[in-house]
Amino acid sequence: MEGIQLYIRYLRKGPNPPVLTSTVLKRFLAPLLEPFKIFNFEILILKSSIEAILTSHKRTHALEFVEQCKNPCFSRRLILNGQRLTIRKSDKEPNEILVRVLKREEKVLLADDATIALAVTTDRLRRQFKVSSLACGKWEYIGPQVHYRAYFVLPVEAAIIFGDRFFVLDYDVEVPTDEQSPEKATYLPHSSSHGLTLCYRIQIPYSAIVSTVLDPHEAHAVVYTLKEAPMVWVRESTNRPVRAIGVNGLPLQISTSCQEYRLILQDPSDIPHLLSLERACVLPQCSLNPVATYPAGVSLEEQFSQLKLDLKRRSKLSFGVKFQVQKLAQNGYLPPPTVLGITEYVSLMQDKYGTPTTVAALRRLFQELPYAGPLVNPDNLNTQALFALLGSNIQSVTEEQSYRTTIDASTNVFTYRAEVTPSATYLAGPDPESSNRVLRKYSGFSDQFLRVTFMDEDGGTFYFDRLRRHEAIFHERFRDVLRNGIEAGGGLYEFLGFSHSSLRAQTCWFLAPFMTHGKRIDADSIISELGDFSHIRSPAKCAARIGQAFTDTSSSIPHMFRKLTT
């Protein structure tokens, strides 16, 4: 057999040794295996989380490494997270297919000597820097120049650490005990009566970065434009990390619509080191530009209040158009003042071309708008440019209406959606989805129903994690949405119900109350019309029976009942 497996485990010290992860272990062993000409290997973490299997296609070199591990001087280097590693040859043979894959990958890697040199150089690059301030805001155009307007500033000493797939921002916050809410007290234990120290970690994956701007001048700042909100973790002392709702003190409205984060470096000489990481392909591509700042002035919450008030005053504007206009600002495509500037033009579009055409033109605008920043021409995001884009979209939509396919109204319905994450609420739709009993009964009021999905910042699903806790997300953030509802398109949507399948997908239905035939229809009235559930004492069974009405089904066939005689 050409390949070999090595058995690795922690030498236990204490009842709870740190757990092993494949990424950390591979990064730790790579420089130790490099002198033995082992550049490519695979790590498999076993269920115990303190044991691992290393697979290599170089049997002879791996055996030399194992013998070297028995050397007391060399074994001193086998300390990870304060724990000593023991490495020996495994009793089992490796997978033949995996050995061939490792051998082939190393041939490709060694084909270019520059790749190896770059990898070695990258390991020696500086990856940790000091930050004196964190801000969340937006790029806004004032005349022909672009400025960064910070709506939230957190003056804190933090450390930014760049990894292979993401970077993290670590900082500590002193919080008095009496300022903790009862909900937080259940998952953040208090160490003393004087207060506690919370360790925050903001995690931003490189895949979420749209652009990076470095300011080499007086500000010596870095501005990251993201396409999704970062993940935030918090823990007290050595306790398990707890998933936080967002950056401490950051309002939900700002974290939803502002995805531009500005970091002030403590040392201006760190800019060249960041550029070195970018040239070594560790960081996404950066651009050097002066970052001009502009005072916040009117708060973002006040700007959204003005926009929502303007939409409520426009009674002739349909719900579908209001939904898309609010989506422009809430999802961060445009600042609220800019959206206010085109609302009148959108209203005229609806009067002339109708609601469906106007909604389709606005939805196309989302795909055409560039991310704001110093590299974008201001003329592409001013009011006149938006008018031109909407006019062009109207013409395209009108030309395509003749051959556009329609959905079967008996089995599908266009539904509006909301995506709720730990730190944001995004609007989406309308998109065709399978109908159900409730939607068919109120088919003329489909825009009063909202399909709400609870998800992580990257669109993933929340699962149980024994290493991390999500109580704050479930018991505060998501529960608050279920209790207080979601405001969209001038209406307030309240929790209605869910089906068994949608519950697994972490999705449910919300409803905005409406009037029909002189009767007010709300969540309670719809549930009472579905049947009498008062005799069911089990909450789970009652929810399952109600959920049958929200299960995706095709339309039923009307049947005329006649008396049967024998």
XYZ file of C-alpha atoms in Angstrom:
566
model
C 0.000 0.000 0.000
C 1.414 3.372 -1.021
C -0.523 5.645 1.361
C -0.738 5.715 5.139
C -3.008 6.851 7.966
C -1.762 8.565 11.123
C -3.748 8.599 14.354
C -3.766 11.961 16.203
C -5.294 12.810 19.554
C -5.001 15.214 22.456
C -3.084 14.016 25.506
C -5.849 14.775 28.016
C -5.181 17.479 30.586
C -8.250 18.345 32.568
C -11.863 17.201 32.139
C -12.708 19.365 29.087
C -9.824 19.608 26.599
C -10.384 21.879 23.553
C -11.998 20.199 20.551
C -10.105 19.625 17.317
C -11.205 21.096 13.990
C -9.886 20.042 10.608
C -9.020 23.590 9.506
C -7.057 24.464 12.650
C -5.300 21.116 12.777
C -4.339 21.204 9.107
C -2.946 24.709 9.438
C -0.986 23.655 12.540
C 0.538 20.529 10.969
C 1.331 22.003 7.522
C 4.649 23.686 8.530
C 5.672 20.597 10.538
C 5.084 18.243 7.600
C 6.673 20.499 4.979
C 10.312 19.483 5.836
C 9.248 15.876 5.238
C 8.030 16.821 1.726
C 4.389 16.246 2.640
C 2.556 19.182 1.103
C -0.877 17.658 0.628
C -2.800 15.624 3.196
C -6.334 15.105 4.470
C -7.643 15.476 8.050
C -10.715 13.658 9.369
C -12.017 14.618 12.830
C -13.528 11.718 14.749
C -16.722 11.913 16.805
C -14.888 12.427 20.082
C -13.586 15.788 18.730
C -10.227 15.124 20.403
C -9.112 12.515 17.868
C -8.314 12.782 14.184
C -6.998 10.728 11.250
C -4.374 12.133 8.879
C -4.154 10.530 5.436
C -1.098 10.985 3.191
C 0.012 9.315 -0.022
C 3.711 9.434 1.022
C 4.082 6.439 3.301
C 7.873 6.605 3.780
C 7.935 10.322 4.539
C 5.019 9.984 6.941
C 6.776 7.218 8.866
C 9.836 9.451 9.167
C 7.584 12.154 10.605
C 6.146 9.705 13.153
C 9.650 8.697 14.262
C 10.603 12.353 14.609
C 7.556 12.916 16.827
C 9.112 10.552 19.356
C 12.049 12.928 19.696
C 11.574 14.959 22.920
C 12.881 18.141 21.299
C 10.539 17.841 18.315
C 7.564 16.775 20.435
C 7.659 20.157 22.194
C 6.369 21.646 18.942
C 3.300 19.393 19.042
C 1.336 21.631 21.393
C -1.974 22.990 20.085
C -4.303 25.146 22.177
C -2.195 24.361 25.238
C -2.638 20.607 24.732
C 0.001 18.137 23.575
C -0.731 16.035 20.502
C 0.204 12.365 20.257
C 0.791 11.015 16.749
C 1.291 7.380 15.781
C 0.701 5.112 12.798
C -2.899 3.967 12.520
C -3.763 0.268 12.510
C -6.064 0.753 9.522
C -5.123 1.196 5.874
C -6.163 4.381 4.048
C -8.820 4.635 1.358
C -7.222 3.893 -2.022
C -9.323 6.475 -3.871
C -8.394 9.199 -1.379
C -4.697 8.327 -1.731
C -4.893 8.661 -5.511
C -6.685 11.992 -5.203
C -4.046 13.350 -2.802
C -1.277 12.207 -5.140
C -2.886 13.873 -8.133
C -3.541 17.117 -6.245
C 0.093 17.333 -5.147
C 1.294 16.855 -8.716
C -0.794 19.822 -9.797
C 0.484 21.807 -6.830
C 4.131 21.031 -7.495
C 3.791 21.730 -11.210
C 4.162 25.401 -10.448
C 6.995 26.202 -8.023
C 5.641 29.718 -7.664
C 2.526 28.326 -5.989
C 4.598 26.690 -3.242
C 6.680 29.820 -2.795
C 3.531 31.904 -2.533
C 2.037 29.536 0.051
C 5.174 29.690 2.193
C 5.263 33.487 1.862
C 1.592 33.746 2.798
C 2.164 31.875 6.060
C 4.780 34.456 7.037
C 2.588 37.480 6.270
C 1.201 39.484 9.120
C -2.478 38.679 9.612
C -3.440 40.528 12.812
C -3.959 44.289 13.169
C -5.322 46.727 15.742
C -8.509 48.716 15.136
C -9.649 51.776 17.095
C -13.178 52.239 15.723
C -15.966 50.375 13.937
C -18.678 52.164 11.961
C -21.716 51.028 9.981
C -23.114 53.288 7.283
C -23.613 53.812 3.565
C -21.858 55.222 0.533
C -23.807 58.307 -0.516
C -23.262 60.707 -3.397
C -23.207 64.405 -2.604
C -22.867 66.147 -5.931
C -20.135 64.536 -8.037
C -18.310 63.052 -5.015
C -18.965 59.943 -2.965
C -18.875 60.153 0.827
C -19.140 57.588 3.560
C -21.939 58.459 5.976
C -21.697 56.612 9.294
C -25.063 56.008 11.002
C -23.512 53.994 13.833
C -20.052 54.329 15.381
C -18.571 52.031 18.008
C -15.316 53.426 19.455
C -13.643 50.270 20.669
C -10.166 48.789 20.659
C -10.363 45.620 18.623
C -8.144 43.112 16.856
C -8.807 42.150 13.269
C -7.495 38.723 12.269
C -7.446 37.522 8.653
C -7.898 33.809 7.997
C -8.080 31.713 4.856
C -11.833 32.023 4.226
C -12.960 34.870 6.483
C -11.690 37.503 8.888
C -12.858 38.212 12.429
C -12.996 41.308 14.592
C -12.542 40.628 18.317
C -13.260 43.139 21.080
C -14.402 43.183 24.723
C -17.276 45.129 26.259
C -17.854 45.798 29.945
C -21.579 45.472 30.699
C -23.119 46.226 34.119
C -25.187 43.328 35.417
C -28.318 45.405 35.959
C -28.408 46.332 32.240
C -28.896 42.714 31.173
C -32.425 41.742 30.171
C -34.120 38.716 31.781
C -33.849 36.819 28.501
C -30.110 37.411 28.277
C -29.674 36.381 31.890
C -30.699 32.843 30.919
C -27.813 32.329 28.529
C -25.153 34.777 29.781
C -24.307 33.912 33.405
C -23.198 36.756 35.638
C -19.770 36.321 37.158
C -20.108 39.052 39.765
C -22.431 41.745 41.010
C -20.278 44.480 39.517
C -20.834 43.417 35.922
C -19.323 41.141 33.340
C -16.949 41.256 30.392
C -18.438 40.133 27.097
C -16.101 39.017 24.329
C -17.587 39.869 20.922
C -16.480 38.325 17.644
C -17.686 39.626 14.269
C -17.121 37.115 11.476
C -17.131 38.242 7.828
C -16.513 35.635 5.077
C -14.568 36.763 2.033
C -17.384 35.478 -0.178
C -19.670 38.176 1.288
C -17.315 41.060 0.403
C -18.292 43.032 -2.683
C -15.515 45.618 -2.537
C -12.713 46.770 -0.239
C -11.490 50.360 -0.107
C -8.247 51.304 1.659
C -7.673 54.916 2.617
C -3.880 55.462 2.837
C -4.230 59.106 3.846
C -5.118 60.745 7.141
C -8.039 58.454 7.974
C -6.049 55.199 7.400
C -9.398 53.398 7.210
C -10.720 50.252 5.541
C -14.287 50.147 4.194
C -15.886 46.794 3.364
C -19.041 46.662 1.251
C -20.905 43.431 2.000
C -23.805 41.619 0.367
C -24.926 40.032 3.636
C -24.774 40.998 7.290
C -21.862 39.574 9.316
C -22.281 36.895 11.962
C -21.729 38.034 15.547
C -20.775 35.831 18.490
C -20.480 36.764 22.147
C -19.284 34.889 25.177
C -18.400 35.523 28.784
C -14.979 34.326 29.907
C -14.493 30.710 28.837
C -18.181 29.869 28.334
C -19.539 28.531 25.092
C -20.030 31.172 22.367
C -23.562 32.528 22.114
C -24.888 33.745 18.782
C -25.714 37.445 19.155
C -28.486 39.335 17.397
C -25.945 41.781 15.988
C -23.198 44.181 16.901
C -23.875 45.478 20.397
C -25.879 48.697 20.215
C -26.441 48.527 16.436
C -30.137 49.234 15.652
C -31.938 46.652 13.548
C -32.911 49.220 10.899
C -29.254 50.128 10.301
C -27.992 46.536 10.235
C -30.676 45.690 7.638
C -30.116 48.469 5.106
C -26.464 49.414 5.763
C -23.876 46.852 4.708
C -20.814 49.116 4.539
C -18.487 48.697 7.531
C -15.627 51.114 8.171
C -12.632 50.182 10.343
C -10.072 52.727 11.569
C -6.584 51.237 11.910
C -4.578 52.277 14.935
C -1.295 52.206 13.029
C -1.211 53.911 9.581
C 1.735 51.704 8.592
C -0.632 48.687 8.502
C -1.943 49.684 5.058
C 1.061 48.171 3.183
C 0.658 44.925 5.155
C -2.994 44.718 4.093
C -1.943 45.244 0.492
C 0.572 42.421 0.865
C -2.231 40.098 1.973
C -4.248 41.162 -1.047
C -1.339 40.488 -3.440
C -0.816 37.071 -1.837
C -4.464 36.253 -2.692
C -5.429 36.034 0.980
C -7.825 38.995 0.765
C -10.226 39.977 -2.033
C -9.089 42.703 -4.403
C -8.622 46.102 -2.747
C -8.616 49.627 -4.151
C -6.728 52.649 -2.819
C -9.018 55.665 -2.521
C -9.429 58.521 -0.053
C -12.555 57.972 2.051
C -14.351 61.263 2.609
C -16.779 61.161 5.545
C -19.983 63.087 5.990
C -21.925 63.675 9.233
C -25.013 61.544 9.619
C -27.403 64.469 10.069
C -30.913 62.998 9.983
C -30.904 59.544 11.539
C -31.653 56.533 9.365
C -34.692 55.701 11.496
C -36.113 59.168 10.781
C -35.449 58.742 7.049
C -37.395 55.464 7.012
C -40.208 57.043 9.020
C -40.534 59.762 6.373
C -40.543 57.166 3.592
C -43.187 54.977 5.255
C -45.327 58.045 6.003
C -45.110 59.114 2.365
C -46.181 55.650 1.193
C -49.181 55.657 3.567
C -50.289 59.039 2.244
C -50.304 57.765 -1.338
C -53.617 55.917 -1.176
C -53.743 55.426 -4.960
C -50.438 53.566 -4.949
C -51.106 49.812 -4.961
C -49.688 47.468 -2.358
C -47.429 45.723 -4.869
C -45.755 48.973 -5.882
C -45.430 50.149 -2.254
C -43.796 46.829 -1.392
C -41.165 47.226 -4.125
C -40.489 50.867 -3.197
C -39.951 49.949 0.455
C -37.755 47.049 -0.653
C -35.486 49.481 -2.535
C -34.625 51.240 0.724
C -34.978 48.454 3.305
C -32.776 45.955 1.439
C -30.086 48.597 1.017
C -30.290 49.173 -2.731
C -30.762 52.947 -2.377
C -30.810 55.454 0.517
C -34.330 56.400 1.700
C -34.026 60.053 0.477
C -33.200 58.813 -3.026
C -36.182 56.456 -2.949
C -38.401 59.352 -1.853
C -37.162 61.287 -4.878
C -38.445 58.691 -7.361
C -41.734 57.794 -5.621
C -43.740 60.396 -7.542
C -42.325 59.131 -10.841
C -43.240 55.552 -9.861
C -46.785 56.692 -9.040
C -47.127 58.196 -12.528
C -45.823 54.932 -14.011
C -48.526 52.974 -12.225
C -51.277 55.336 -13.454
C -50.067 54.982 -17.048
C -48.963 51.334 -17.320
C -50.746 49.563 -14.461
C -49.555 47.748 -11.360
C -48.168 44.479 -12.866
C -45.966 46.296 -15.387
C -44.716 48.783 -12.791
C -43.881 46.024 -10.306
C -41.980 44.094 -13.003
C -40.008 47.220 -13.951
C -39.072 47.880 -10.320
C -37.960 44.278 -9.802
C -35.637 44.565 -12.797
C -34.175 47.693 -11.274
C -32.853 45.622 -8.346
C -30.694 43.580 -10.705
C -29.379 46.616 -12.585
C -28.311 48.822 -9.686
C -24.557 48.675 -8.948
C -23.154 48.655 -5.423
C -22.300 52.228 -4.459
C -18.667 53.125 -3.851
C -15.741 55.221 -5.028
C -15.333 53.111 -8.179
C -18.924 53.696 -9.354
C -19.791 56.722 -11.456
C -22.169 58.972 -9.451
C -24.153 59.623 -12.629
C -25.251 55.962 -12.600
C -27.121 56.351 -9.302
C -28.647 59.826 -9.458
C -32.362 60.465 -9.924
C -32.164 61.027 -13.691
C -30.312 57.749 -14.200
C -32.968 55.905 -12.162
C -35.732 57.486 -14.261
C -33.972 56.315 -17.426
C -33.565 52.766 -16.104
C -37.223 52.558 -15.085
C -38.341 53.876 -18.468
C -36.201 51.315 -20.260
C -37.557 48.539 -18.025
C -41.135 49.592 -18.722
C -40.521 49.314 -22.456
C -38.877 45.884 -22.104
C -41.636 44.527 -19.868
C -44.332 45.795 -22.229
C -42.695 44.118 -25.231
C -42.380 40.801 -23.365
C -45.972 40.669 -22.134
C -47.172 39.190 -25.415
C -45.239 35.930 -24.946
C -44.948 35.789 -21.156
C -46.269 32.559 -19.678
C -48.944 32.680 -17.000
C -49.242 30.432 -13.962
C -52.167 28.182 -13.164
C -54.180 30.180 -10.639
C -55.836 27.023 -9.299
C -52.572 25.480 -8.087
C -50.174 28.440 -7.757
C -50.306 31.961 -6.434
C -47.912 34.911 -6.407
C -46.846 35.460 -2.807
C -44.730 38.133 -1.164
C -41.922 36.988 1.104
C -39.841 38.245 4.019
C -36.495 36.790 5.064
C -35.699 37.226 8.750
C -32.071 36.805 9.836
C -30.500 37.443 13.254
C -29.647 41.043 12.367
C -31.874 41.966 9.407
C -35.287 41.638 7.754
C -35.291 41.574 3.944
C -38.262 41.813 1.576
C -38.607 39.618 -1.507
C -41.109 38.576 -4.166
C -43.724 38.239 -5.408
C -42.868 34.750 -6.645
C -45.158 31.875 -7.681
C -45.660 29.236 -5.000
C -47.983 26.308 -4.482
C -51.363 27.268 -3.151
C -53.161 25.910 -0.090
C -56.662 25.833 1.314
C -56.475 29.255 2.979
C -54.952 31.032 -0.035
C -57.571 29.577 -2.396
C -60.386 30.729 -0.128
C -59.068 34.309 -0.181
C -57.589 34.232 -3.685
C -58.488 37.867 -4.275
C -56.396 38.974 -1.290
C -53.129 37.129 -1.912
C -51.112 40.288 -1.259
C -52.378 40.256 2.342
C -50.448 37.028 2.994
C -46.719 37.056 3.620
C -44.475 33.981 3.580
C -41.775 34.491 6.227
C -38.563 32.455 6.324
C -36.219 32.448 9.304
C -32.617 31.875 8.240
C -28.984 32.629 8.974
C -27.145 35.590 7.454
C -25.746 33.439 4.631
C -29.151 31.930 3.836
C -28.480 28.697 5.722
C -30.749 26.951 8.189
C -30.276 27.046 11.944
C -29.399 23.681 13.438
C -28.540 22.529 16.921
C -24.850 23.018 17.666
C -23.410 21.622 20.870
C -20.412 23.957 20.601
C -22.447 27.140 20.130
C -25.737 28.403 21.481
C -28.562 30.215 19.674
C -30.918 31.091 22.535
C -30.669 34.835 21.848
C -31.713 34.323 18.236
C -34.700 32.093 18.988
C -35.902 33.588 22.284
C -35.413 37.263 21.452
C -34.998 38.024 17.756
C -37.278 35.440 16.149
C -39.818 35.476 18.973
C -40.043 39.267 18.719
C -40.926 38.953 15.014
C -43.573 36.311 15.747
C -45.126 38.486 18.462
C -44.932 41.956 16.901
C -45.184 41.157 13.196
C -43.494 42.671 10.133
C -44.329 46.032 8.580
C -44.314 45.956 4.774
C -46.047 47.931 2.050
C -47.941 50.109 4.493
C -49.455 47.152 6.396
C -48.568 45.197 9.518
C -48.340 41.444 9.006
C -49.033 39.232 12.020
C -48.348 35.545 12.568
C -51.009 33.281 11.039
C -49.849 29.654 10.918
C -47.619 27.020 9.382
C -47.705 23.537 7.907
C -45.663 20.550 9.033
C -43.357 20.764 6.004
C -42.889 24.537 6.290
C -41.984 24.134 9.961
C -39.054 21.928 8.947
C -38.014 24.620 6.478
C -38.346 27.262 9.250
C -41.072 29.035 7.252
C -44.530 30.251 8.243
C -47.373 32.482 7.054
C -48.168 36.007 8.224
C -51.358 37.970 7.516
C -52.247 41.664 7.259
C -55.900 42.136 8.369
C -58.309 43.182 5.579
C -62.031 43.812 5.006
C -64.272 41.696 2.774
C -68.078 41.801 2.556
C -68.138 44.173 5.523
C -66.239 41.728 7.733
C -62.745 42.149 9.148
C -60.522 39.170 8.407
C -57.561 38.623 10.723
C -55.535 35.649 11.975
C -58.048 34.716 14.700
C -61.026 34.768 12.340
C -59.238 32.614 9.745
C -58.258 30.021 12.370
C -61.830 29.898 13.723
C -63.185 29.315 10.191
C -60.890 26.323 9.696
C -62.718 24.303 12.356
C -63.323 23.817 16.048
C -60.053 22.980 17.774
C -61.150 23.782 21.342
C -61.393 20.104 22.312
C -57.700 19.469 21.488
C -55.644 19.914 24.647
C -52.223 19.113 23.232
C -50.570 22.216 21.680
C -48.521 20.107 19.264
C -51.582 18.176 18.079
C -53.630 21.356 17.753
C -50.891 23.023 15.666
C -50.662 19.927 13.464
C -54.418 19.960 12.788
C -54.431 23.672 11.970
C -51.312 23.224 9.834
C -53.143 20.867 7.476
C -54.914 23.899 6.023
C -51.550 25.500 5.148
C -50.102 22.417 3.450
C -49.293 22.990 -0.228
C -52.071 21.292 -2.194
C -53.608 21.387 -5.649
C -57.100 22.744 -6.083
C -59.982 20.516 -5.087
C -62.728 19.285 -7.411
C -66.258 20.458 -6.537
C -68.643 17.559 -5.972
C -72.428 17.631 -5.862
C -73.566 15.409 -3.018
C -76.684 13.358 -3.668
C -78.634 11.068 -1.419
C -77.565 7.463 -1.798
C -80.204 4.776 -1.589
C -79.801 1.056 -1.506
